[in-house]
PDB file of C-alpha atoms in Angstrom:
ATOM      1  CA  SER Y   1       0.000   0.000   0.000  1.00 88.00           C
ATOM      2  CA  VAL Y   2       2.849   2.384   0.807  1.00 93.00           C
ATOM      3  CA  SER Y   3       4.540   1.676  -2.518  1.00 94.00           C
ATOM      4  CA  VAL Y   4       1.261   2.085  -4.404  1.00 95.00           C
ATOM      5  CA  GLY Y   5       0.612   5.440  -2.745  1.00 94.00           C
ATOM      6  CA  THR Y   6       4.093   6.702  -3.581  1.00 95.00           C
ATOM      7  CA  GLY Y   7       3.756   5.420  -7.155  1.00 95.00           C
ATOM      8  CA  VAL Y   8       0.505   7.329  -7.639  1.00 95.00           C
ATOM      9  CA  GLN Y   9       2.197  10.407  -6.161  1.00 95.00           C
ATOM     10  CA  LEU Y  10       5.051  10.131  -8.668  1.00 95.00           C
ATOM     11  CA  LEU Y  11       2.652   9.585 -11.584  1.00 95.00           C
ATOM     12  CA  CYS Y  12       0.592  12.662 -10.695  1.00 94.00           C
ATOM     13  CA  MET Y  13       3.747  14.745 -10.315  1.00 94.00           C
ATOM     14  CA  SER Y  14       5.063  13.530 -13.686  1.00 93.00           C
ATOM     15  CA  PHE Y  15       1.814  14.228 -15.547  1.00 93.00           C
ATOM     16  CA  ILE Y  16       1.465  17.760 -14.190  1.00 94.00           C
ATOM     17  CA  SER Y  17       5.158  18.605 -14.683  1.00 91.00           C
ATOM     18  CA  ILE Y  18       5.134  17.385 -18.296  1.00 91.00           C
ATOM     19  CA  ALA Y  19       1.861  19.239 -18.959  1.00 91.00           C
ATOM     20  CA  CYS Y  20       3.319  22.493 -17.602  1.00 89.00           C
ATOM     21  CA  ALA Y  21       6.446  22.035 -19.736  1.00 87.00           C
ATOM     22  CA  MET Y  22       4.333  21.289 -22.835  1.00 86.00           C
ATOM     23  CA  LEU Y  23       2.289  24.468 -22.314  1.00 85.00           C
ATOM     24  CA  GLY Y  24       5.448  26.549 -21.970  1.00 80.00           C
ATOM     25  CA  PHE Y  25       5.183  27.361 -18.275  1.00 81.00           C
ATOM     26  CA  LEU Y  26       8.567  25.707 -17.620  1.00 78.00           C
ATOM     27  CA  SER Y  27      11.683  26.357 -19.673  1.00 74.00           C
ATOM     28  CA  PRO Y  28      14.191  23.539 -20.229  1.00 70.00           C
ATOM     29  CA  ALA Y  29      16.956  26.148 -20.137  1.00 69.00           C
ATOM     30  CA  ASN Y  30      16.120  26.879 -16.486  1.00 74.00           C
ATOM     31  CA  ARG Y  31      16.735  23.555 -14.772  1.00 68.00           C
ATOM     32  CA  GLY Y  32      16.299  25.041 -11.317  1.00 73.00           C
ATOM     33  CA  SER Y  33      12.692  26.053 -11.954  1.00 80.00           C
ATOM     34  CA  MET Y  34      11.789  22.568 -13.237  1.00 82.00           C
ATOM     35  CA  LEU Y  35      13.341  20.920 -10.203  1.00 83.00           C
ATOM     36  CA  THR Y  36      11.605  23.337  -7.824  1.00 86.00           C
ATOM     37  CA  VAL Y  37       8.198  22.844  -9.441  1.00 89.00           C
ATOM     38  CA  SER Y  38       8.610  19.056  -9.448  1.00 90.00           C
ATOM     39  CA  LEU Y  39       9.536  19.091  -5.757  1.00 91.00           C
ATOM     40  CA  LEU Y  40       6.538  21.241  -4.839  1.00 92.00           C
ATOM     41  CA  LEU Y  41       4.204  19.102  -6.933  1.00 93.00           C
ATOM     42  CA  PHE Y  42       5.497  15.962  -5.238  1.00 94.00           C
ATOM     43  CA  ALA Y  43       4.739  17.503  -1.847  1.00 93.00           C
ATOM     44  CA  LEU Y  44       1.262  18.641  -2.923  1.00 94.00           C
ATOM     45  CA  MET Y  45       0.443  15.230  -4.364  1.00 94.00           C
ATOM     46  CA  GLY Y  46       0.780  13.789  -0.862  1.00 94.00           C
ATOM     47  CA  VAL Y  47      -3.024  13.836  -0.715  1.00 95.00           C
ATOM     48  CA  ALA Y  48      -3.207  11.434  -3.664  1.00 95.00           C
ATOM     49  CA  ALA Y  49      -0.513   9.231  -2.106  1.00 95.00           C
ATOM     50  CA  GLY Y  50      -2.304   8.968   1.222  1.00 94.00           C
ATOM     51  CA  TYR Y  51      -5.718   8.435  -0.371  1.00 95.00           C
ATOM     52  CA  CYS Y  52      -4.620   5.641  -2.727  1.00 94.00           C
ATOM     53  CA  ALA Y  53      -2.484   3.975  -0.053  1.00 94.00           C
ATOM     54  CA  ALA Y  54      -5.434   4.010   2.360  1.00 94.00           C
ATOM     55  CA  LEU Y  55      -7.825   2.561  -0.222  1.00 93.00           C
ATOM     56  CA  ALA Y  56      -5.456  -0.289  -1.044  1.00 92.00           C
ATOM     57  CA  TYR Y  57      -4.751  -0.902   2.644  1.00 93.00           C
ATOM     58  CA  LYS Y  58      -8.458  -0.921   3.483  1.00 91.00           C
ATOM     59  CA  ALA Y  59      -9.295  -3.240   0.586  1.00 90.00           C
ATOM     60  CA  PHE Y  60      -6.825  -5.842   1.877  1.00 88.00           C
ATOM     61  CA  LYS Y  61      -8.025  -5.581   5.496  1.00 84.00           C
ATOM     62  CA  GLY Y  62      -5.092  -3.653   6.945  1.00 84.00           C
ATOM     63  CA  ALA Y  63      -5.374  -2.340  10.502  1.00 83.00           C
ATOM     64  CA  GLN Y  64      -2.139  -0.416  11.258  1.00 89.00           C
ATOM     65  CA  TRP Y  65      -3.299   2.995  10.035  1.00 89.00           C
ATOM     66  CA  LYS Y  66      -0.703   5.015  11.937  1.00 90.00           C
ATOM     67  CA  SER Y  67       2.115   2.935  10.492  1.00 92.00           C
ATOM     68  CA  LEU Y  68       0.612   3.328   7.012  1.00 92.00           C
ATOM     69  CA  THR Y  69       0.531   7.123   7.347  1.00 92.00           C
ATOM     70  CA  LEU Y  70       4.093   7.389   8.634  1.00 93.00           C
ATOM     71  CA  LEU Y  71       5.543   4.993   6.059  1.00 94.00           C
ATOM     72  CA  THR Y  72       3.719   6.662   3.154  1.00 93.00           C
ATOM     73  CA  ALA Y  73       5.014  10.057   4.213  1.00 92.00           C
ATOM     74  CA  PHE Y  74       8.557   9.104   5.200  1.00 93.00           C
ATOM     75  CA  LEU Y  75       9.733   5.817   3.636  1.00 92.00           C
ATOM     76  CA  PHE Y  76      10.639   6.630   0.033  1.00 94.00           C
ATOM     77  CA  PRO Y  77      11.153  10.400   0.543  1.00 92.00           C
ATOM     78  CA  GLY Y  78      13.354   9.531   3.517  1.00 93.00           C
ATOM     79  CA  ILE Y  79      15.475   7.157   1.422  1.00 94.00           C
ATOM     80  CA  VAL Y  80      15.933   9.775  -1.306  1.00 93.00           C
ATOM     81  CA  LEU Y  81      16.719  12.664   1.041  1.00 91.00           C
ATOM     82  CA  GLY Y  82      18.983  10.463   3.173  1.00 92.00           C
ATOM     83  CA  VAL Y  83      21.087   9.437   0.161  1.00 92.00           C
ATOM     84  CA  MET Y  84      21.275  13.021  -1.105  1.00 90.00           C
ATOM     85  CA  PHE Y  85      22.212  14.314   2.360  1.00 90.00           C
ATOM     86  CA  VAL Y  86      25.104  11.836   2.622  1.00 91.00           C
ATOM     87  CA  LEU Y  87      26.254  12.677  -0.909  1.00 90.00           C
ATOM     88  CA  ASN Y  88      26.214  16.350  -0.025  1.00 87.00           C
ATOM     89  CA  PHE Y  89      28.903  15.744   2.615  1.00 86.00           C
ATOM     90  CA  PHE Y  90      31.182  14.268  -0.052  1.00 86.00           C
ATOM     91  CA  ILE Y  91      30.524  17.245  -2.325  1.00 86.00           C
ATOM     92  CA  TRP Y  92      31.333  19.625   0.524  1.00 84.00           C
ATOM     93  CA  GLY Y  93      34.529  17.677   1.126  1.00 80.00           C
ATOM     94  CA  GLN Y  94      35.562  18.370  -2.494  1.00 80.00           C
ATOM     95  CA  HIS Y  95      34.837  22.107  -1.992  1.00 75.00           C
ATOM     96  CA  SER Y  96      32.559  21.977  -5.011  1.00 74.00           C
ATOM     97  CA  SER Y  97      30.114  24.742  -5.889  1.00 70.00           C
ATOM     98  CA  GLY Y  98      27.552  22.042  -6.669  1.00 73.00           C
ATOM     99  CA  ALA Y  99      26.972  21.349  -2.973  1.00 78.00           C
ATOM    100  CA  VAL Y 100      23.472  22.087  -1.732  1.00 81.00           C
ATOM    101  CA  PRO Y 101      23.529  24.948   0.805  1.00 84.00           C
ATOM    102  CA  PHE Y 102      22.324  24.300   4.331  1.00 83.00           C
ATOM    103  CA  GLY Y 103      19.463  26.766   3.855  1.00 86.00           C
ATOM    104  CA  THR Y 104      18.158  24.828   0.861  1.00 86.00           C
ATOM    105  CA  MET Y 105      18.319  21.544   2.780  1.00 87.00           C
ATOM    106  CA  PHE Y 106      16.405  23.144   5.633  1.00 90.00           C
ATOM    107  CA  ALA Y 107      13.774  24.457   3.196  1.00 90.00           C
ATOM    108  CA  VAL Y 108      13.326  20.963   1.729  1.00 90.00           C
ATOM    109  CA  LEU Y 109      12.868  19.524   5.219  1.00 91.00           C
ATOM    110  CA  CYS Y 110      10.275  22.210   5.994  1.00 93.00           C
ATOM    111  CA  ILE Y 111       8.361  21.340   2.803  1.00 92.00           C
ATOM    112  CA  TRP Y 112       8.522  17.680   3.747  1.00 90.00           C
ATOM    113  CA  PHE Y 113       7.333  18.041   7.347  1.00 91.00           C
ATOM    114  CA  LEU Y 114       5.019  21.075   7.056  1.00 92.00           C
ATOM    115  CA  ILE Y 115       3.360  20.399   3.672  1.00 92.00           C
ATOM    116  CA  SER Y 116       3.857  16.819   2.492  1.00 93.00           C
ATOM    117  CA  PHE Y 117       3.229  14.977   5.787  1.00 94.00           C
ATOM    118  CA  PRO Y 118      -0.002  16.840   6.684  1.00 94.00           C
ATOM    119  CA  LEU Y 119      -1.318  16.303   3.150  1.00 95.00           C
ATOM    120  CA  VAL Y 120      -0.530  12.573   3.355  1.00 95.00           C
ATOM    121  CA  TRP Y 121      -2.403  12.438   6.661  1.00 94.00           C
ATOM    122  CA  VAL Y 122      -5.392  14.175   5.068  1.00 95.00           C
ATOM    123  CA  GLY Y 123      -5.287  11.727   2.153  1.00 94.00           C
ATOM    124  CA  VAL Y 124      -5.189   8.707   4.472  1.00 94.00           C
ATOM    125  CA  TRP Y 125      -8.104  10.131   6.462  1.00 93.00           C
ATOM    126  CA  LEU Y 126     -10.159  10.646   3.297  1.00 93.00           C
ATOM    127  CA  GLY Y 127      -9.275   7.172   2.036  1.00 91.00           C
ATOM    128  CA  TYR Y 128     -10.171   5.596   5.370  1.00 88.00           C
ATOM    129  CA  ARG Y 129     -13.593   7.303   5.307  1.00 86.00           C
ATOM    130  CA  GLY Y 130     -14.171   6.341   1.673  1.00 80.00           C
ATOM    131  CA  THR Y 131     -16.393   3.440   0.771  1.00 79.00           C
ATOM    132  CA  LEU Y 132     -15.305   0.400  -1.215  1.00 79.00           C
ATOM    133  CA  LYS Y 133     -17.470  -1.942  -3.217  1.00 79.00           C
ATOM    134  CA  ASP Y 134     -17.902  -5.395  -1.783  1.00 76.00           C
ATOM    135  CA  PRO Y 135     -15.752  -8.104  -3.400  1.00 77.00           C
ATOM    136  CA  PRO Y 136     -17.525  -9.731  -6.346  1.00 76.00           C
ATOM    137  CA  VAL Y 137     -17.223 -13.202  -4.782  1.00 76.00           C
ATOM    138  CA  LYS Y 138     -16.711 -14.595  -1.294  1.00 78.00           C
ATOM    139  CA  THR Y 139     -13.370 -16.143  -0.394  1.00 75.00           C
ATOM    140  CA  ASN Y 140     -12.678 -19.171   1.762  1.00 75.00           C
ATOM    141  CA  MET Y 141     -11.404 -18.539   5.266  1.00 75.00           C
ATOM    142  CA  VAL Y 142      -8.921 -21.414   4.928  1.00 77.00           C
ATOM    143  CA  PRO Y 143      -6.307 -20.743   2.211  1.00 76.00           C
ATOM    144  CA  ARG Y 144      -5.999 -23.398  -0.477  1.00 80.00           C
ATOM    145  CA  VAL Y 145      -2.738 -25.178  -1.107  1.00 81.00           C
ATOM    146  CA  ILE Y 146      -0.950 -23.686  -4.105  1.00 83.00           C
ATOM    147  CA  PRO Y 147       0.181 -26.463  -6.488  1.00 84.00           C
ATOM    148  CA  SER Y 148       3.697 -26.596  -7.895  1.00 86.00           C
ATOM    149  CA  GLN Y 149       4.172 -23.966 -10.573  1.00 85.00           C
ATOM    150  CA  ALA Y 150       5.598 -24.275 -14.068  1.00 84.00           C
ATOM    151  CA  TRP Y 151       9.110 -22.990 -14.701  1.00 84.00           C
ATOM    152  CA  TYR Y 152       7.876 -19.989 -16.654  1.00 87.00           C
ATOM    153  CA  LEU Y 153       5.908 -18.812 -13.596  1.00 88.00           C
ATOM    154  CA  HIS Y 154       8.969 -18.561 -11.373  1.00 90.00           C
ATOM    155  CA  PRO Y 155       9.152 -15.045  -9.881  1.00 91.00           C
ATOM    156  CA  LEU Y 156      12.583 -14.332 -11.401  1.00 93.00           C
ATOM    157  CA  PHE Y 157      11.406 -15.289 -14.901  1.00 93.00           C
ATOM    158  CA  THR Y 158       8.189 -13.262 -14.685  1.00 93.00           C
ATOM    159  CA  MET Y 159      10.173 -10.283 -13.369  1.00 93.00           C
ATOM    160  CA  LEU Y 160      12.545 -10.624 -16.317  1.00 92.00           C
ATOM    161  CA  ILE Y 161       9.709 -10.676 -18.848  1.00 92.00           C
ATOM    162  CA  GLY Y 162       7.561  -8.121 -17.022  1.00 92.00           C
ATOM    163  CA  GLY Y 163      10.383  -5.604 -16.650  1.00 92.00           C
ATOM    164  CA  ILE Y 164      12.193  -5.784 -19.961  1.00 93.00           C
ATOM    165  CA  LEU Y 165       9.215  -4.795 -22.125  1.00 91.00           C
ATOM    166  CA  PRO Y 166       8.304  -1.598 -20.200  1.00 93.00           C
ATOM    167  CA  PHE Y 167      11.991  -0.672 -20.141  1.00 94.00           C
ATOM    168  CA  GLY Y 168      12.270  -1.339 -23.873  1.00 91.00           C
ATOM    169  CA  ALA Y 169       9.276   0.917 -24.501  1.00 89.00           C
ATOM    170  CA  VAL Y 170      11.104   3.926 -23.031  1.00 91.00           C
ATOM    171  CA  PHE Y 171      14.693   2.904 -23.794  1.00 89.00           C
ATOM    172  CA  ILE Y 172      15.314   5.455 -26.564  1.00 88.00           C
ATOM    173  CA  GLU Y 173      13.773   8.328 -24.648  1.00 89.00           C
ATOM    174  CA  LEU Y 174      15.797   7.421 -21.557  1.00 90.00           C
ATOM    175  CA  TYR Y 175      18.978   7.950 -23.561  1.00 89.00           C
ATOM    176  CA  PHE Y 176      17.995  11.540 -24.396  1.00 89.00           C
ATOM    177  CA  ILE Y 177      16.851  12.248 -20.845  1.00 89.00           C
ATOM    178  CA  MET Y 178      20.110  10.941 -19.391  1.00 90.00           C
ATOM    179  CA  SER Y 179      22.080  12.944 -21.950  1.00 88.00           C
ATOM    180  CA  SER Y 180      20.155  16.030 -20.857  1.00 87.00           C
ATOM    181  CA  ILE Y 181      21.051  15.371 -17.217  1.00 85.00           C
ATOM    182  CA  TRP Y 182      24.670  14.238 -17.490  1.00 86.00           C
ATOM    183  CA  LEU Y 183      25.875  15.910 -20.695  1.00 85.00           C
ATOM    184  CA  GLN Y 184      24.212  19.302 -20.099  1.00 78.00           C
ATOM    185  CA  ARG Y 185      22.052  19.090 -23.201  1.00 79.00           C
ATOM    186  CA  PHE Y 186      18.667  20.765 -23.453  1.00 78.00           C
ATOM    187  CA  TYR Y 187      15.529  18.646 -23.685  1.00 80.00           C
ATOM    188  CA  TYR Y 188      12.587  20.216 -25.499  1.00 79.00           C
ATOM    189  CA  VAL Y 189      10.365  17.399 -26.826  1.00 82.00           C
ATOM    190  CA  PHE Y 190       7.959  17.202 -23.880  1.00 87.00           C
ATOM    191  CA  GLY Y 191       5.042  16.314 -26.138  1.00 86.00           C
ATOM    192  CA  PHE Y 192       6.854  13.179 -27.242  1.00 89.00           C
ATOM    193  CA  LEU Y 193       7.778  12.504 -23.608  1.00 90.00           C
ATOM    194  CA  ALA Y 194       4.078  12.567 -22.682  1.00 92.00           C
ATOM    195  CA  LEU Y 195       3.393  10.056 -25.469  1.00 93.00           C
ATOM    196  CA  VAL Y 196       6.209   7.808 -24.197  1.00 93.00           C
ATOM    197  CA  LEU Y 197       4.768   7.996 -20.677  1.00 93.00           C
ATOM    198  CA  LEU Y 198       1.387   6.916 -22.030  1.00 95.00           C
ATOM    199  CA  ILE Y 199       3.030   4.004 -23.886  1.00 95.00           C
ATOM    200  CA  LEU Y 200       4.828   3.025 -20.674  1.00 95.00           C
ATOM    201  CA  ILE Y 201       1.550   2.928 -18.742  1.00 95.00           C
ATOM    202  CA  ILE Y 202      -0.165   0.811 -21.397  1.00 96.00           C
ATOM    203  CA  THR Y 203       2.791  -1.593 -21.662  1.00 95.00           C
ATOM    204  CA  CYS Y 204       3.042  -2.072 -17.891  1.00 95.00           C
ATOM    205  CA  ALA Y 205      -0.697  -2.639 -17.571  1.00 96.00           C
ATOM    206  CA  GLU Y 206      -0.811  -5.190 -20.391  1.00 94.00           C
ATOM    207  CA  MET Y 207       2.194  -7.137 -19.115  1.00 94.00           C
ATOM    208  CA  ALA Y 208       0.856  -7.190 -15.561  1.00 95.00           C
ATOM    209  CA  ILE Y 209      -2.572  -8.425 -16.683  1.00 95.00           C
ATOM    210  CA  VAL Y 210      -1.130 -11.185 -18.885  1.00 95.00           C
ATOM    211  CA  LEU Y 211       1.232 -12.452 -16.172  1.00 94.00           C
ATOM    212  CA  CYS Y 212      -1.513 -12.242 -13.542  1.00 94.00           C
ATOM    213  CA  TYR Y 213      -3.824 -14.260 -15.802  1.00 94.00           C
ATOM    214  CA  PHE Y 214      -1.256 -17.042 -16.228  1.00 93.00           C
ATOM    215  CA  GLN Y 215      -0.664 -17.064 -12.480  1.00 92.00           C
ATOM    216  CA  LEU Y 216      -4.367 -17.365 -11.657  1.00 91.00           C
ATOM    217  CA  CYS Y 217      -4.801 -20.099 -14.274  1.00 91.00           C
ATOM    218  CA  ASN Y 218      -2.193 -22.096 -12.353  1.00 88.00           C
ATOM    219  CA  GLU Y 219      -4.173 -21.648  -9.101  1.00 86.00           C
ATOM    220  CA  ASN Y 220      -1.736 -19.210  -7.524  1.00 87.00           C
ATOM    221  CA  TYR Y 221      -3.902 -16.589  -5.867  1.00 88.00           C
ATOM    222  CA  LEU Y 222      -1.009 -14.615  -4.328  1.00 88.00           C
ATOM    223  CA  TRP Y 223      -0.963 -12.048  -7.134  1.00 91.00           C
ATOM    224  CA  GLN Y 224      -0.561  -8.814  -5.154  1.00 90.00           C
ATOM    225  CA  TRP Y 225       3.199  -8.546  -4.628  1.00 91.00           C
ATOM    226  CA  ARG Y 226       3.924 -10.542  -7.793  1.00 93.00           C
ATOM    227  CA  SER Y 227       2.017  -8.028  -9.928  1.00 94.00           C
ATOM    228  CA  PHE Y 228       3.960  -5.170  -8.341  1.00 95.00           C
ATOM    229  CA  LEU Y 229       7.363  -6.817  -8.724  1.00 95.00           C
ATOM    230  CA  ASN Y 230       6.771  -8.101 -12.252  1.00 94.00           C
ATOM    231  CA  THR Y 231       6.590  -4.619 -13.767  1.00 94.00           C
ATOM    232  CA  GLY Y 232       8.543  -2.898 -10.989  1.00 95.00           C
ATOM    233  CA  SER Y 233      11.624  -4.856 -12.076  1.00 95.00           C
ATOM    234  CA  ALA Y 234      11.939  -2.311 -14.907  1.00 95.00           C
ATOM    235  CA  GLY Y 235      13.824  -0.233 -12.330  1.00 95.00           C
ATOM    236  CA  LEU Y 236      16.500  -2.947 -12.185  1.00 95.00           C
ATOM    237  CA  PHE Y 237      16.886  -2.756 -15.963  1.00 95.00           C
ATOM    238  CA  LEU Y 238      17.259   1.019 -15.730  1.00 95.00           C
ATOM    239  CA  PHE Y 239      19.969   0.675 -13.076  1.00 96.00           C
ATOM    240  CA  GLY Y 240      21.733  -1.942 -15.221  1.00 95.00           C
ATOM    241  CA  TYR Y 241      21.544   0.371 -18.230  1.00 95.00           C
ATOM    242  CA  SER Y 242      23.208   3.098 -16.157  1.00 94.00           C
ATOM    243  CA  PHE Y 243      26.380   0.979 -16.105  1.00 94.00           C
ATOM    244  CA  VAL Y 244      26.277   0.636 -19.900  1.00 93.00           C
ATOM    245  CA  TYR Y 245      25.712   4.373 -20.321  1.00 93.00           C
ATOM    246  CA  PHE Y 246      28.528   5.147 -17.880  1.00 92.00           C
ATOM    247  CA  SER Y 247      31.064   3.014 -19.733  1.00 91.00           C
ATOM    248  CA  SER Y 248      30.040   3.916 -23.282  1.00 90.00           C
ATOM    249  CA  THR Y 249      29.101   7.617 -23.155  1.00 87.00           C
ATOM    250  CA  LEU Y 250      30.389   9.379 -20.051  1.00 87.00           C
ATOM    251  CA  GLU Y 251      33.952  10.287 -19.172  1.00 85.00           C
ATOM    252  CA  ILE Y 252      33.598  10.660 -15.409  1.00 85.00           C
ATOM    253  CA  MET Y 253      36.808  10.472 -13.425  1.00 83.00           C
ATOM    254  CA  GLY Y 254      37.302  10.292  -9.673  1.00 84.00           C
ATOM    255  CA  PHE Y 255      35.692   8.360  -6.863  1.00 87.00           C
ATOM    256  CA  VAL Y 256      33.278  11.065  -5.688  1.00 86.00           C
ATOM    257  CA  SER Y 257      31.994  11.830  -9.192  1.00 88.00           C
ATOM    258  CA  THR Y 258      31.450   8.129  -9.906  1.00 91.00           C
ATOM    259  CA  MET Y 259      29.684   7.662  -6.589  1.00 92.00           C
ATOM    260  CA  LEU Y 260      27.439  10.652  -7.320  1.00 91.00           C
ATOM    261  CA  TYR Y 261      26.469   9.237 -10.711  1.00 93.00           C
ATOM    262  CA  PHE Y 262      25.547   5.768  -9.476  1.00 95.00           C
ATOM    263  CA  SER Y 263      23.822   7.106  -6.349  1.00 94.00           C
ATOM    264  CA  TYR Y 264      21.609   9.414  -8.388  1.00 93.00           C
ATOM    265  CA  MET Y 265      20.892   6.627 -10.872  1.00 94.00           C
ATOM    266  CA  PHE Y 266      19.980   4.352  -7.962  1.00 95.00           C
ATOM    267  CA  ILE Y 267      17.438   6.938  -6.799  1.00 95.00           C
ATOM    268  CA  CYS Y 268      16.019   7.305 -10.326  1.00 94.00           C
ATOM    269  CA  SER Y 269      15.832   3.516 -10.755  1.00 96.00           C
ATOM    270  CA  LEU Y 270      14.089   3.101  -7.390  1.00 96.00           C
ATOM    271  CA  LEU Y 271      11.448   5.723  -8.208  1.00 95.00           C
ATOM    272  CA  PHE Y 272      11.020   4.351 -11.729  1.00 96.00           C
ATOM    273  CA  GLY Y 273      10.524   0.844 -10.346  1.00 95.00           C
ATOM    274  CA  VAL Y 274       7.967   2.060  -7.786  1.00 96.00           C
ATOM    275  CA  THR Y 275       6.039   3.853 -10.540  1.00 96.00           C
ATOM    276  CA  THR Y 276       5.969   0.923 -12.971  1.00 96.00           C
ATOM    277  CA  GLY Y 277       5.174  -1.485 -10.139  1.00 96.00           C
ATOM    278  CA  THR Y 278       2.227   0.667  -9.102  1.00 96.00           C
ATOM    279  CA  ILE Y 279       0.866   0.629 -12.653  1.00 96.00           C
ATOM    280  CA  GLY Y 280       1.154  -3.164 -12.764  1.00 96.00           C
ATOM    281  CA  PHE Y 281      -0.522  -3.625  -9.377  1.00 96.00           C
ATOM    282  CA  VAL Y 282      -3.461  -1.323 -10.179  1.00 96.00           C
ATOM    283  CA  ALA Y 283      -3.981  -2.969 -13.580  1.00 96.00           C
ATOM    284  CA  SER Y 284      -3.886  -6.465 -12.054  1.00 96.00           C
ATOM    285  CA  TRP Y 285      -6.257  -5.426  -9.275  1.00 94.00           C
ATOM    286  CA  TRP Y 286      -8.733  -4.080 -11.822  1.00 94.00           C
ATOM    287  CA  PHE Y 287      -8.379  -7.240 -13.908  1.00 94.00           C
ATOM    288  CA  VAL Y 288      -9.015  -9.542 -10.941  1.00 93.00           C
ATOM    289  CA  LEU Y 289     -12.143  -7.607  -9.966  1.00 91.00           C
ATOM    290  CA  GLN Y 290     -13.417  -7.724 -13.532  1.00 91.00           C
ATOM    291  CA  ILE Y 291     -12.945 -11.450 -14.148  1.00 91.00           C
ATOM    292  CA  TYR Y 292     -14.354 -12.518 -10.781  1.00 85.00           C
ATOM    293  CA  GLY Y 293     -17.189 -10.044 -11.166  1.00 83.00           C
ATOM    294  CA  ALA Y 294     -18.144 -11.817 -14.385  1.00 80.00           C
ATOM    295  CA  VAL Y 295     -18.407 -15.194 -12.646  1.00 74.00           C
ATOM    296  CA  LYS Y 296     -22.017 -16.405 -12.548  1.00 63.00           C
ATOM    297  CA  VAL Y 297     -22.840 -18.081  -9.252  1.00 58.00           C
ATOM    298  CA  ASP Y 298     -26.130 -19.982  -9.160  1.00 48.00           C
TER     299      ASP Y 298
END
């Protein structure tokens, strides 16, 4: 539920940021404004994160609402800010002008605690008060024994198949985005980026539904985490591609610079994996409700 909430938060932030850039409100030449707007949008989308996390948690009979709120607000943002805070010490040690000032770090913490966390709490409260439709069929109280699965339904194989296609759908665009970040090139084709994002969503949803269908046909009803990991493994492919890009395109020298590159790519891969995993989980959840809702019980 926490991962789903954060994934929805990232999707909403991406859609609005790309829409603002397409309409000309954000200039690619001013990287600082794009980063600032994206950060503020991520904080404001805390309502969506809390609401979706609460709905998923409520649907699967969760009871630890305080833990859900705290983890949704602090888990993934805490990982990202923690890594960046540690990296900032290394940048300070190199006396680089690229180090984030203490005032900026304090401002980010204020946005996190004073804006994002209260909005996540509001979202969880709204989701908790929201109503859910009853499940289309009743489930047995005693879980059934899951039979032995075929080799092509092994989690590692389904993660390989489920992750490589979404990554392949955005592979070319990722090259231009990474060149914009690491080679200081300008990126202007936000309309095409929106189209690629739409293709990514469709690809993740289709792969998750197909793999979930095969899993259910083999009487394996534990589809929740599998559907998230199957498409979320695209983040692993992105992190693997960062090694290829580093060796073939970049000319980064020095330990600190190399550590910065792979740390930032780890953060990007983590967030990308959470986003694609969320798409796969939501698509599989919708698919399961649809097929069991079509079952005719006499």
